[in-house]
Short mmCIF file of N, CA and C in Angstrom, two decimals:
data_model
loop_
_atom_site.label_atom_id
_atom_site.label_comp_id
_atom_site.label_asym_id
_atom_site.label_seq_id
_atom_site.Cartn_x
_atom_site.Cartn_y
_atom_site.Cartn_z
N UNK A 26 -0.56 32.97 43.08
CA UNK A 26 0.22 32.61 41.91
C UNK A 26 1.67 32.90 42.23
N UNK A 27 2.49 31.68 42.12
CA UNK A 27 3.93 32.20 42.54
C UNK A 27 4.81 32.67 41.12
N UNK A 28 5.32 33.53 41.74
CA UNK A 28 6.51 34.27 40.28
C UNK A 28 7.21 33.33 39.45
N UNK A 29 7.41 32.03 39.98
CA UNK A 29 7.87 31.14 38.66
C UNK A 29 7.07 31.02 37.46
N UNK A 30 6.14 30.64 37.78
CA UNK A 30 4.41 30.69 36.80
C UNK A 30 4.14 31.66 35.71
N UNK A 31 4.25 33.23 36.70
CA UNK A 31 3.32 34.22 36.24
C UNK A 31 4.26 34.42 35.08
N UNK A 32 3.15 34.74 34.05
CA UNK A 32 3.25 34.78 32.37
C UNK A 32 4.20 34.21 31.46
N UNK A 33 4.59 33.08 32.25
CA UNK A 33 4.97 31.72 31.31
C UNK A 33 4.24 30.83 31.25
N UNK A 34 4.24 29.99 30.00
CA UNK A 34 3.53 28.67 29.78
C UNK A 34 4.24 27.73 30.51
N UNK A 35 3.44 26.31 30.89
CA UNK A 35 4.13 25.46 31.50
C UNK A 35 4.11 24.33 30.36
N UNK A 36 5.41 24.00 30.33
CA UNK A 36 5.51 22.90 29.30
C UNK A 36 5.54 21.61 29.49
N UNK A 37 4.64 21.04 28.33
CA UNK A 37 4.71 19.43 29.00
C UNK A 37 5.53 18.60 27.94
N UNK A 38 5.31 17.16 29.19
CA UNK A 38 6.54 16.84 28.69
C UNK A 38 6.42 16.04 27.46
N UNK A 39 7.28 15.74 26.76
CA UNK A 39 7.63 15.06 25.28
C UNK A 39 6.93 13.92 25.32
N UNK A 40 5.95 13.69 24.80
CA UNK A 40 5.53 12.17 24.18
C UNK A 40 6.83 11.16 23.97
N UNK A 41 6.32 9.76 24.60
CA UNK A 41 7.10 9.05 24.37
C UNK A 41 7.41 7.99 23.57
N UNK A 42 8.24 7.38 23.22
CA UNK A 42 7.98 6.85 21.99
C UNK A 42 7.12 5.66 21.16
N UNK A 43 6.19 5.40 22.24
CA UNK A 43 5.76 4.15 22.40
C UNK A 43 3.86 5.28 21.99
N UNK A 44 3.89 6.37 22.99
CA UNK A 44 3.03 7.30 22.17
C UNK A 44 2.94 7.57 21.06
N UNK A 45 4.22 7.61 20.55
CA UNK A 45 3.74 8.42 19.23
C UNK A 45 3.41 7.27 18.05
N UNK A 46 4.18 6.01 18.25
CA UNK A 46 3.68 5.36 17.44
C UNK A 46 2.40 4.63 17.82
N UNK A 47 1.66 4.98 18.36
CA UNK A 47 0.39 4.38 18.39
C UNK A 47 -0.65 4.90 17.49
N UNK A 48 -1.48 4.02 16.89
CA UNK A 48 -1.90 4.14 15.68
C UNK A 48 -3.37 3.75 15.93
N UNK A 49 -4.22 5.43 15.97
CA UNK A 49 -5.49 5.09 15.68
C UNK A 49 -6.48 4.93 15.23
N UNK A 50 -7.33 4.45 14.51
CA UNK A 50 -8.52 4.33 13.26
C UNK A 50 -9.73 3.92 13.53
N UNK A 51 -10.55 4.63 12.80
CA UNK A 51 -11.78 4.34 12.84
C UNK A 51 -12.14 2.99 12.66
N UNK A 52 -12.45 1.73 13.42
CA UNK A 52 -12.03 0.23 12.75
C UNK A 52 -13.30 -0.14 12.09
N UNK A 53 -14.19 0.55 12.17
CA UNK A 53 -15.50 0.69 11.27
C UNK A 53 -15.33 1.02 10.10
N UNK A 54 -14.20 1.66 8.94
CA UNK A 54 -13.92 2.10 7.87
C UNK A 54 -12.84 1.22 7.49
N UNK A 55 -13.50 -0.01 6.64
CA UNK A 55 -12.51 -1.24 6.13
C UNK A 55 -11.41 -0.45 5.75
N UNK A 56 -11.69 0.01 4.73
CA UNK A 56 -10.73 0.48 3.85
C UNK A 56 -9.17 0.94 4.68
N UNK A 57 -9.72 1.93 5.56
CA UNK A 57 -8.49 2.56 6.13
C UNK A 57 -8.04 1.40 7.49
N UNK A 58 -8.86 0.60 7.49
CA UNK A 58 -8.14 -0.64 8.19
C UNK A 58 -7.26 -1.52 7.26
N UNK A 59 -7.58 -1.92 6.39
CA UNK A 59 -6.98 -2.50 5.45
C UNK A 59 -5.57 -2.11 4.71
N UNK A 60 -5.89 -0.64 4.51
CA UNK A 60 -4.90 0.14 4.50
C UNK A 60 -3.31 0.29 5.80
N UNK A 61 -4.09 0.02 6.94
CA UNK A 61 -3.12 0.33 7.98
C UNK A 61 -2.23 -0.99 8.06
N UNK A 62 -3.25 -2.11 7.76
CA UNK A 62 -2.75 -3.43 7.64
C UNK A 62 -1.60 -3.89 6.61
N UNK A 63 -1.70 -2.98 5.43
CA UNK A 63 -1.01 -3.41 4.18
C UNK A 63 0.22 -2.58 4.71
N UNK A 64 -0.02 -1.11 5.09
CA UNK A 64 1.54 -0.35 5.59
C UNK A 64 2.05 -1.24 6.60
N UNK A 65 1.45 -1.80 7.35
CA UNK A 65 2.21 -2.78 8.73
C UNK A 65 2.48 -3.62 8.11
N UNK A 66 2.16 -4.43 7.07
CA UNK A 66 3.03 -5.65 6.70
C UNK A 66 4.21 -4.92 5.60
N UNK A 67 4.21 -4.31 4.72
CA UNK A 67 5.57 -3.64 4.30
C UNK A 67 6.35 -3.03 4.98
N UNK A 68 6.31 -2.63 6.58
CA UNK A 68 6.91 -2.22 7.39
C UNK A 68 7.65 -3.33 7.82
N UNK A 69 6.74 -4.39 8.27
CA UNK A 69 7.48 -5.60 9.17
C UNK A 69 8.12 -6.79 8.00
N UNK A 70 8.24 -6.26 6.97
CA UNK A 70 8.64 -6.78 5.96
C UNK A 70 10.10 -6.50 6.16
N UNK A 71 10.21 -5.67 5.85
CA UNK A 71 11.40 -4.40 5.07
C UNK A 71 12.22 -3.95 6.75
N UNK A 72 11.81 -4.23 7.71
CA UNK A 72 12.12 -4.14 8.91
C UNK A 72 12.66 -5.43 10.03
N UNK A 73 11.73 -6.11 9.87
CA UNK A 73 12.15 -7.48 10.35
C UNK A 73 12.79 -8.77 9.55
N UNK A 74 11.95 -9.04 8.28
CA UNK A 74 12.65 -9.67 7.62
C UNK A 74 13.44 -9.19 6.87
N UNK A 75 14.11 -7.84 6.49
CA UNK A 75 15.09 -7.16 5.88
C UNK A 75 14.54 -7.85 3.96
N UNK A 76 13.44 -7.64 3.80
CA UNK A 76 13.00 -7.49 2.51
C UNK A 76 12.53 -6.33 1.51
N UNK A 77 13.40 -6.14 0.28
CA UNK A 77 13.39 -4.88 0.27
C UNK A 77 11.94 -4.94 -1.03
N UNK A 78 11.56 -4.04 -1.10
CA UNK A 78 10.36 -3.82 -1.92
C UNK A 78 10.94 -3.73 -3.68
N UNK A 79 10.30 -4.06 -4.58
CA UNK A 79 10.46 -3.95 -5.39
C UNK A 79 9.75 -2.92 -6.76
N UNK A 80 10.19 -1.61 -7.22
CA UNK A 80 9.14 -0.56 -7.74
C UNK A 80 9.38 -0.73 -9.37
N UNK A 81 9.55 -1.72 -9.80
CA UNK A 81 9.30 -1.40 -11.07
C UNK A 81 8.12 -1.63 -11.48
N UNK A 82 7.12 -2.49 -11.08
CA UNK A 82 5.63 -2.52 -11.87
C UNK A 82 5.36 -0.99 -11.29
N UNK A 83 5.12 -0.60 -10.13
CA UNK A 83 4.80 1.28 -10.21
C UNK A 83 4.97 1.95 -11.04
N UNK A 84 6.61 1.89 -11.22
CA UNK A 84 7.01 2.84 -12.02
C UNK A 84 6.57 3.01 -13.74
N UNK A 85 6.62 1.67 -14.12
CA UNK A 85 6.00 1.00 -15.63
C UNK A 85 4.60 1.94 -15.43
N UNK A 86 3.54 1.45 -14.20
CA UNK A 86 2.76 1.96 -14.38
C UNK A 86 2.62 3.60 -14.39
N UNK A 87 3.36 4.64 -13.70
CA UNK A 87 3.93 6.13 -13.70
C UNK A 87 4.41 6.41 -14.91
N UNK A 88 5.29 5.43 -15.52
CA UNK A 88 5.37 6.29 -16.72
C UNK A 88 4.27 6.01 -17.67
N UNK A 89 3.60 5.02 -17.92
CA UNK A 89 2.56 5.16 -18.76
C UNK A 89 1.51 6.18 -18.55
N UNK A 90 1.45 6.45 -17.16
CA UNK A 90 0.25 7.59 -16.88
C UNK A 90 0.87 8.69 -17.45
N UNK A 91 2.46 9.12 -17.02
CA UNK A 91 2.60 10.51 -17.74
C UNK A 91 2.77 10.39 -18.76
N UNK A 92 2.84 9.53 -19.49
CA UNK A 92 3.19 9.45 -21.21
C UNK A 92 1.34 10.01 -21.69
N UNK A 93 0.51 9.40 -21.24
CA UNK A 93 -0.34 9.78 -21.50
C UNK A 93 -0.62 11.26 -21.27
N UNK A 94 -0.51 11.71 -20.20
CA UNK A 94 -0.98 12.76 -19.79
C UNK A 94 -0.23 13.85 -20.54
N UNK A 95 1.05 13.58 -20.99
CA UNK A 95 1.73 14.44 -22.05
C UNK A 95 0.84 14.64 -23.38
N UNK A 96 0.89 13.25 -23.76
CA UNK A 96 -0.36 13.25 -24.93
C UNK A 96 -1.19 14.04 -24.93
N UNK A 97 -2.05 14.33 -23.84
CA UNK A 97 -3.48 14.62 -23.71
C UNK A 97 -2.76 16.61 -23.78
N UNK A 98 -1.89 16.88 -23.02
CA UNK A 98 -1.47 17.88 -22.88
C UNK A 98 -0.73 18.79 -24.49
N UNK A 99 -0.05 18.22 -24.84
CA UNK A 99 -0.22 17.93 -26.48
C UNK A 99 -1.43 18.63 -27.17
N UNK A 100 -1.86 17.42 -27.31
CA UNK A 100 -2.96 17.95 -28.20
C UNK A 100 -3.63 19.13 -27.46
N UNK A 101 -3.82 19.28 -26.47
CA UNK A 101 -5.01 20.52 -25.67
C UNK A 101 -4.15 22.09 -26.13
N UNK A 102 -3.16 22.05 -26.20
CA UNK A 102 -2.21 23.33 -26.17
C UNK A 102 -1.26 23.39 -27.36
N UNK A 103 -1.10 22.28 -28.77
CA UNK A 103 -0.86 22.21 -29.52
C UNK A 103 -0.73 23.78 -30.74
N UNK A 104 -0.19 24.60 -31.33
CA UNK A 104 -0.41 25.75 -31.73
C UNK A 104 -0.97 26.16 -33.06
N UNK A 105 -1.52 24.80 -33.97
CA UNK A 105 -2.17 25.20 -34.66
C UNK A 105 -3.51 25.03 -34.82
N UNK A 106 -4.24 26.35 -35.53
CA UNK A 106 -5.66 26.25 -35.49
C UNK A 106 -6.87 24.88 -35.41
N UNK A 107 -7.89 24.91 -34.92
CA UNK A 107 -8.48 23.51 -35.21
C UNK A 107 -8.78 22.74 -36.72
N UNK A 108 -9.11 23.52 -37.77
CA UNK A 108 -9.44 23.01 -38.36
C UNK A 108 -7.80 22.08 -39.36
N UNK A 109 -6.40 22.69 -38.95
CA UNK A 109 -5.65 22.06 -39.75
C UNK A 109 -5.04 20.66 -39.09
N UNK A 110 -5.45 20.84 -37.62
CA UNK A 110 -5.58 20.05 -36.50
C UNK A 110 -5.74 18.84 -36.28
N UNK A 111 -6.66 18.32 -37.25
CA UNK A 111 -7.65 17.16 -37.12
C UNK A 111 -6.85 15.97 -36.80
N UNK A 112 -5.92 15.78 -38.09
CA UNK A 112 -4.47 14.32 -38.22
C UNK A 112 -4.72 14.21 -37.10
N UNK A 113 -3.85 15.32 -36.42
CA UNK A 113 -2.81 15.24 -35.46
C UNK A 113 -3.54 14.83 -33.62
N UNK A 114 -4.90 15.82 -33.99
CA UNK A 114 -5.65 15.31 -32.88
C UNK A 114 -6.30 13.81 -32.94
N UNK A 115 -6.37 13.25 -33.82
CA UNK A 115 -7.44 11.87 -33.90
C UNK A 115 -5.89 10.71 -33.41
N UNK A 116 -4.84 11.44 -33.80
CA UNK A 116 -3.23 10.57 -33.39
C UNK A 116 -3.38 10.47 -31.78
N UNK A 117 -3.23 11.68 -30.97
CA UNK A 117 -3.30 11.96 -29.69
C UNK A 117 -4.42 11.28 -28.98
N UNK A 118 -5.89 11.49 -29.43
CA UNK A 118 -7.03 10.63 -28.80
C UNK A 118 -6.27 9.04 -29.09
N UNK A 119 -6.48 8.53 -29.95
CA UNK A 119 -5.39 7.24 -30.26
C UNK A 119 -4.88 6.92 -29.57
N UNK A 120 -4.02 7.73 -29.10
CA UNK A 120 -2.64 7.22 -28.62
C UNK A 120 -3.04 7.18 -27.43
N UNK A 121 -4.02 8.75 -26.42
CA UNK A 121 -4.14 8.03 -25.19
C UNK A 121 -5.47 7.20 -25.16
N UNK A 122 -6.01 6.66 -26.30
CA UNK A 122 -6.89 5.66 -25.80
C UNK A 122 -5.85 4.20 -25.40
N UNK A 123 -5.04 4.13 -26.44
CA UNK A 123 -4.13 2.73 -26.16
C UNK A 123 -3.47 2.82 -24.52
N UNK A 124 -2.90 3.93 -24.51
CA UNK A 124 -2.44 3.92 -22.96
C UNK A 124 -3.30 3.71 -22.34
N UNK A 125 -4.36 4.36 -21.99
CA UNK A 125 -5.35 4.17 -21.17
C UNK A 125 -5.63 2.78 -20.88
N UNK A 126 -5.79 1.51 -21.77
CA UNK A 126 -5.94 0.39 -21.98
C UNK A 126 -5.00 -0.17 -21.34
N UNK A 127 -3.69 0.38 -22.05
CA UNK A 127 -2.64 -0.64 -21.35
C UNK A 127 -2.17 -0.28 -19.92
N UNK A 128 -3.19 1.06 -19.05
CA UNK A 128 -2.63 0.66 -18.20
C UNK A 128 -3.76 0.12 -17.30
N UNK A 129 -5.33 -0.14 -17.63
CA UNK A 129 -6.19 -0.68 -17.33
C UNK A 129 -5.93 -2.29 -17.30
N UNK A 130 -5.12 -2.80 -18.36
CA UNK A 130 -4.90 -3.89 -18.16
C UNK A 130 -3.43 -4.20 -17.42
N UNK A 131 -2.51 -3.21 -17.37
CA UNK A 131 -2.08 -3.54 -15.99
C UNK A 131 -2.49 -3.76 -14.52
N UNK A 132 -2.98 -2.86 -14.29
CA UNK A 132 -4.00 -3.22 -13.30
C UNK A 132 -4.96 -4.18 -13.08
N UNK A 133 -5.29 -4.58 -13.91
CA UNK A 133 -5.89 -5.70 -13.76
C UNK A 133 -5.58 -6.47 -13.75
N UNK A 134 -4.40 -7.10 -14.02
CA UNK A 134 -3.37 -7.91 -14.14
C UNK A 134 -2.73 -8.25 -12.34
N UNK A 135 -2.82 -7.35 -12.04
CA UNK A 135 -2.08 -6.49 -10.77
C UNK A 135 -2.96 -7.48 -9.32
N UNK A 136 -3.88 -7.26 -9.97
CA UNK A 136 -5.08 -7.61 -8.79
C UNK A 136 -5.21 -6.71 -7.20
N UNK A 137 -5.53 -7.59 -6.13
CA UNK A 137 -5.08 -7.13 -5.15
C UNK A 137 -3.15 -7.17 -4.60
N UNK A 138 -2.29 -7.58 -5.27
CA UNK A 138 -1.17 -6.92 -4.85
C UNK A 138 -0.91 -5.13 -4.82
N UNK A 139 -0.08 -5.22 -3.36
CA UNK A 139 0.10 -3.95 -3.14
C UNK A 139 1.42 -3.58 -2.92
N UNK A 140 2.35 -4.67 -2.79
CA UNK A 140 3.87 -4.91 -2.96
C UNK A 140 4.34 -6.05 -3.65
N UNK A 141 5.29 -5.76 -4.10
CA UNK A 141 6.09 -6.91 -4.96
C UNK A 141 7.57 -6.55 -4.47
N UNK A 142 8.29 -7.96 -4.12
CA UNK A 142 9.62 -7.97 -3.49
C UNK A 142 10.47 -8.05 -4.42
N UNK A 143 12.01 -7.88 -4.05
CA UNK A 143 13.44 -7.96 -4.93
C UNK A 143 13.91 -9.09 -3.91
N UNK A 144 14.24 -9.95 -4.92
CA UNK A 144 15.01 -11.85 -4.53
C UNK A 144 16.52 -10.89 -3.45
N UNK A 145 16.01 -11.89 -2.24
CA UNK A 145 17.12 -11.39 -1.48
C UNK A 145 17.78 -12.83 -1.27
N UNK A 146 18.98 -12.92 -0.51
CA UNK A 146 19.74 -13.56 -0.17
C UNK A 146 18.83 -14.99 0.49
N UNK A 147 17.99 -14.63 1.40
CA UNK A 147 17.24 -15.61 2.01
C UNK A 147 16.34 -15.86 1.59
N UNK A 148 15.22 -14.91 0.49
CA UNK A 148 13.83 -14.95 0.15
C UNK A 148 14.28 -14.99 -1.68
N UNK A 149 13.03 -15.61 -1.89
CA UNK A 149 13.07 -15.39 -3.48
C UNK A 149 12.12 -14.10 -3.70
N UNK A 150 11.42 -13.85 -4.72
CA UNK A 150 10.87 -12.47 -4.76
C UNK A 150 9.28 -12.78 -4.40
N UNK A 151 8.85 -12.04 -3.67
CA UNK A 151 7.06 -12.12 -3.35
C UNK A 151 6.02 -11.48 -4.14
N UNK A 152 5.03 -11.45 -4.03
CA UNK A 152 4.02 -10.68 -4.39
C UNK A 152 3.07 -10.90 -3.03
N UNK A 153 2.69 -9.81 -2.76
CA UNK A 153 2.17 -9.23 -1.34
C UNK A 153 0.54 -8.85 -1.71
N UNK A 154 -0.63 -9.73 -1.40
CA UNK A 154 -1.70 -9.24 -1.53
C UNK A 154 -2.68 -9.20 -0.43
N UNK A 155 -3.69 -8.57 -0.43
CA UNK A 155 -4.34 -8.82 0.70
C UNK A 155 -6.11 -7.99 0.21
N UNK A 156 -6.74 -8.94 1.28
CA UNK A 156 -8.11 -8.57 0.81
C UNK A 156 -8.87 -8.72 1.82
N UNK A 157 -10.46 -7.25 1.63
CA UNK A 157 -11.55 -7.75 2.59
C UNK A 157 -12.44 -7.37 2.23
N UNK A 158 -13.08 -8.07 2.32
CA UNK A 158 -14.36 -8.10 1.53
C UNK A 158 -15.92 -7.30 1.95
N UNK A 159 -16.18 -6.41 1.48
CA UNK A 159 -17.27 -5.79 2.23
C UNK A 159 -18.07 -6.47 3.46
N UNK A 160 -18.27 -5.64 3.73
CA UNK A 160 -18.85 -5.79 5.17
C UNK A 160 -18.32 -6.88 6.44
N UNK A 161 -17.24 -7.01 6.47
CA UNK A 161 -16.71 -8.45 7.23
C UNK A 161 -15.34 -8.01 7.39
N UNK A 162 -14.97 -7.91 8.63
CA UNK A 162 -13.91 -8.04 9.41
C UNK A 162 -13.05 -8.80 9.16
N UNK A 163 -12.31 -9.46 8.49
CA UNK A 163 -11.62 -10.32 8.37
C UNK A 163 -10.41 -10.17 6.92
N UNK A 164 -9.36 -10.24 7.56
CA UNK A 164 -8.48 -9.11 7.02
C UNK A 164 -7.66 -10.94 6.23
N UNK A 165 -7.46 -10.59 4.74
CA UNK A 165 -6.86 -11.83 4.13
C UNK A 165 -5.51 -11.26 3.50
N UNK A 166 -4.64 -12.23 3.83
CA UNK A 166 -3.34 -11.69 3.41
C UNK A 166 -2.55 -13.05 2.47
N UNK A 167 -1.66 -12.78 1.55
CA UNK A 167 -1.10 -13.87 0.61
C UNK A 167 0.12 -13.36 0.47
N UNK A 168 1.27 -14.03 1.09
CA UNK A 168 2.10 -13.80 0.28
C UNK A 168 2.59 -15.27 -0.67
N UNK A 169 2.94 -14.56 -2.12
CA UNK A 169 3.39 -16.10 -3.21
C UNK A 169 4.15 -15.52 -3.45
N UNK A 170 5.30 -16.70 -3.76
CA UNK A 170 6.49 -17.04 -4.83
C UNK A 170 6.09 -18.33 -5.55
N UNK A 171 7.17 -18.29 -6.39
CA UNK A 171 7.60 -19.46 -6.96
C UNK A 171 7.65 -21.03 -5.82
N UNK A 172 8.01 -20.54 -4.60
CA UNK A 172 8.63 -21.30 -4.28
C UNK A 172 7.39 -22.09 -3.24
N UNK A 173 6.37 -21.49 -2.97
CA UNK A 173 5.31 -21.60 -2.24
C UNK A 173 4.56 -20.53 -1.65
N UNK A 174 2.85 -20.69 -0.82
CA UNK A 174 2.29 -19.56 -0.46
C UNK A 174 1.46 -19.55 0.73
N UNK A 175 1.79 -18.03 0.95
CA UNK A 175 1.19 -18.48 2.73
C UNK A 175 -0.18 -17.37 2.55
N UNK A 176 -0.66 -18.19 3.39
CA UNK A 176 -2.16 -17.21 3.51
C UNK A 176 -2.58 -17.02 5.18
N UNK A 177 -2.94 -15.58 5.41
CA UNK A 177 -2.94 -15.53 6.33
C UNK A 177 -4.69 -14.63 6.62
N UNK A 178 -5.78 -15.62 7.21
CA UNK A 178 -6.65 -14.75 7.49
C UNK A 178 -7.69 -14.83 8.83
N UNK A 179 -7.66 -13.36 9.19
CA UNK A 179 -7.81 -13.25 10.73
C UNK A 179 -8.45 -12.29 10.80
N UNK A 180 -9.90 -11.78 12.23
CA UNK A 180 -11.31 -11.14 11.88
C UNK A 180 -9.68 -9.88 12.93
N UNK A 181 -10.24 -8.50 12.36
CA UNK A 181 -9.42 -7.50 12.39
C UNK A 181 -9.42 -7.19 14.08
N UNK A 182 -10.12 -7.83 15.08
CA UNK A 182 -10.34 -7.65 16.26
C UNK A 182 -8.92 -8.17 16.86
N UNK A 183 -8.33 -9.22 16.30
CA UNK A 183 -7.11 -9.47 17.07
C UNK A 183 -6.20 -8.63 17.00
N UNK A 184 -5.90 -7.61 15.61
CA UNK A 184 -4.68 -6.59 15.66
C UNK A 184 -4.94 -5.21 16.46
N UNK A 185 -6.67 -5.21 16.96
CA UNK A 185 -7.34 -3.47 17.04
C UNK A 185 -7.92 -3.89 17.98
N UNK A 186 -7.99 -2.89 19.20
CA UNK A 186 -9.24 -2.75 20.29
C UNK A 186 -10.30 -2.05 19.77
N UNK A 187 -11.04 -1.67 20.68
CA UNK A 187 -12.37 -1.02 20.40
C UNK A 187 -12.15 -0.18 20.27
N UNK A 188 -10.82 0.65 20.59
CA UNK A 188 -11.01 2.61 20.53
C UNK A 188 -10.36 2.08 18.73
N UNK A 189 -9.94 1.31 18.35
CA UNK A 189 -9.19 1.40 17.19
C UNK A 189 -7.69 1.70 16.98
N UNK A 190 -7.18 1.69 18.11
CA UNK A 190 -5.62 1.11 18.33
C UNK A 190 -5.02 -0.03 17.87
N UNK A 191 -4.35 0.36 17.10
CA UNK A 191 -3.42 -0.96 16.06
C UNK A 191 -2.33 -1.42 17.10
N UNK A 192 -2.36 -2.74 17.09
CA UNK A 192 -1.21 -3.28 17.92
C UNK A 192 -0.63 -4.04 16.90
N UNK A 193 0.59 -3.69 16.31
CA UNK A 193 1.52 -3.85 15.51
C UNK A 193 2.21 -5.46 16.02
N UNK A 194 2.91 -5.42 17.11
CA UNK A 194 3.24 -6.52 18.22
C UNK A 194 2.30 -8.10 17.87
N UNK A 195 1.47 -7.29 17.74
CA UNK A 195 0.42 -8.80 17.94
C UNK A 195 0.12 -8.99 16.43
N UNK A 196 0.25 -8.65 15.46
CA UNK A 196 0.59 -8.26 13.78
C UNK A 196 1.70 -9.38 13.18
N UNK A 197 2.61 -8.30 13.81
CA UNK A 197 4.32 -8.55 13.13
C UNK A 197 4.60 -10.33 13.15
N UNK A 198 3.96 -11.14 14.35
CA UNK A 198 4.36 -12.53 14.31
C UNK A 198 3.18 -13.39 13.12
N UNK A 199 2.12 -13.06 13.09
CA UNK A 199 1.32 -13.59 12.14
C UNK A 199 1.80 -13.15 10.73
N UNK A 200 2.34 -11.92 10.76
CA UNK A 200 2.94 -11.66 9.30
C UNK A 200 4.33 -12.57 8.80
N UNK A 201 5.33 -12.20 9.67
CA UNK A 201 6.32 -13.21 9.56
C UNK A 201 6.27 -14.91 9.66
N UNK A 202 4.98 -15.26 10.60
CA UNK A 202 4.85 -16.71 10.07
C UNK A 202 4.22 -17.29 8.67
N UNK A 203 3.58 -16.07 8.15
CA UNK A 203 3.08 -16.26 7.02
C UNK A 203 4.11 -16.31 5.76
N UNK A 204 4.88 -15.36 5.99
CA UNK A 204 6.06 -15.53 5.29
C UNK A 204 6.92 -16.85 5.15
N UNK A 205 7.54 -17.44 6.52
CA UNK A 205 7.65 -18.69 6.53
C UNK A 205 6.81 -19.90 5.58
N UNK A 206 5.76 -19.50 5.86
CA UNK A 206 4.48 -21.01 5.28
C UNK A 206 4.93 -20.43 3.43
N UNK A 207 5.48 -19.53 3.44
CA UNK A 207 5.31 -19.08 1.84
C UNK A 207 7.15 -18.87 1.43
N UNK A 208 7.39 -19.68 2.33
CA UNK A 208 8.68 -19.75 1.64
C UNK A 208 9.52 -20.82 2.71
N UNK A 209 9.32 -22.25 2.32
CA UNK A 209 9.12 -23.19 3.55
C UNK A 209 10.78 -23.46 3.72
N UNK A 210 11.70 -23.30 2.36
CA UNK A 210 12.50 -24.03 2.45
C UNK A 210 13.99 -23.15 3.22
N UNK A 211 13.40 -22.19 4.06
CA UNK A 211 13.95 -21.21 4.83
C UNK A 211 14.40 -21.17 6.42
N UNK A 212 13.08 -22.31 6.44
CA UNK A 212 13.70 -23.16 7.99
C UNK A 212 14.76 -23.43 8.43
#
């Protein structure tokens, strides 16, 4: 053992950057494929085509959850006894039954979108959805406007190898041509 060694660690070297973004998943668990798929297209969105996301349906939907959840909090910790209680609690159930509703029917409303765009200079505004359907490989993507809509669907083997390595590269051009087909007059 030579004296450079003895009772130091040897350090290795820094991952590089092409390491660290490599991205791996179980490609047997739709979901978190689907998932990796929806972050890679708001990435190559907001990155390549310089489209910025749009958060107000979230937020609509955030504040209705905490409006509710105030409600519910309300009534649970409210300081007078139960029995003078009653009004005021049958108001609170009320009130978050209606929220509850309205934000059930936001969502439903919502569908599979998982982004919605802000009208940029080149694009009008999108709605970003995508779907897969149990048991089947095959990853479906939509983006619509007003102005037209592109659909893009492809079995998940072309973006992933077998260990479950996402190749983004081979992604990013099927996403952006889809964009094109959904917004033609951009040519």
């Amino acid at each position: 053992m030579s004296a450079k060694h003895h009772g130091k660690k040897e350090s290795k070297p820094a991952p590089t950057a092409a390491a660290e973004e490599k991205k791996q998943i179980n490609v047997y668990d739709l979901a978190t494929v689907k998932k990796t798929l929806d972050e890679a297209t708001s990435e190559i969105l907001a990155n390549d085509a310089h489209i910025e996301e749009d958060f107000t349906y979230p937020n609509i939907k955030l504040a209705v959850g905490i409006l509710a959840i105030g409600i519910a909090l309300t009534a649970q910790f409210w300081p007078t006894p139960f029995p003078q209680i009653r009004p005021f609690l049958a108001v609170c159930v009320a009130s978050y039954a209606v929220l509850t509703m309205v934000m059930n029917v936001l969502i439903y409303f919502e569908g599979d979108v998982f982004m919605s765009t802000k009208a940029a200079a080149k694009y009008p505004p999108f709605n970003i959805s995508s779907r897969m359907a149990p048991y089947e490989p095959v990853y479906s993507l939509t983006i619509a406007s007003k102005t037209g809509t592109g659909t893009l669907q492809k079995e998940i083997r072309h973006y992933f190898d077998e260990d479950g390595v996402f190749y983004d590269r081979l992604f990013a051009p099927d996403v952006l041509k889809t964009l094109a087909e959904a917004h033609p007059h951009r040519r």
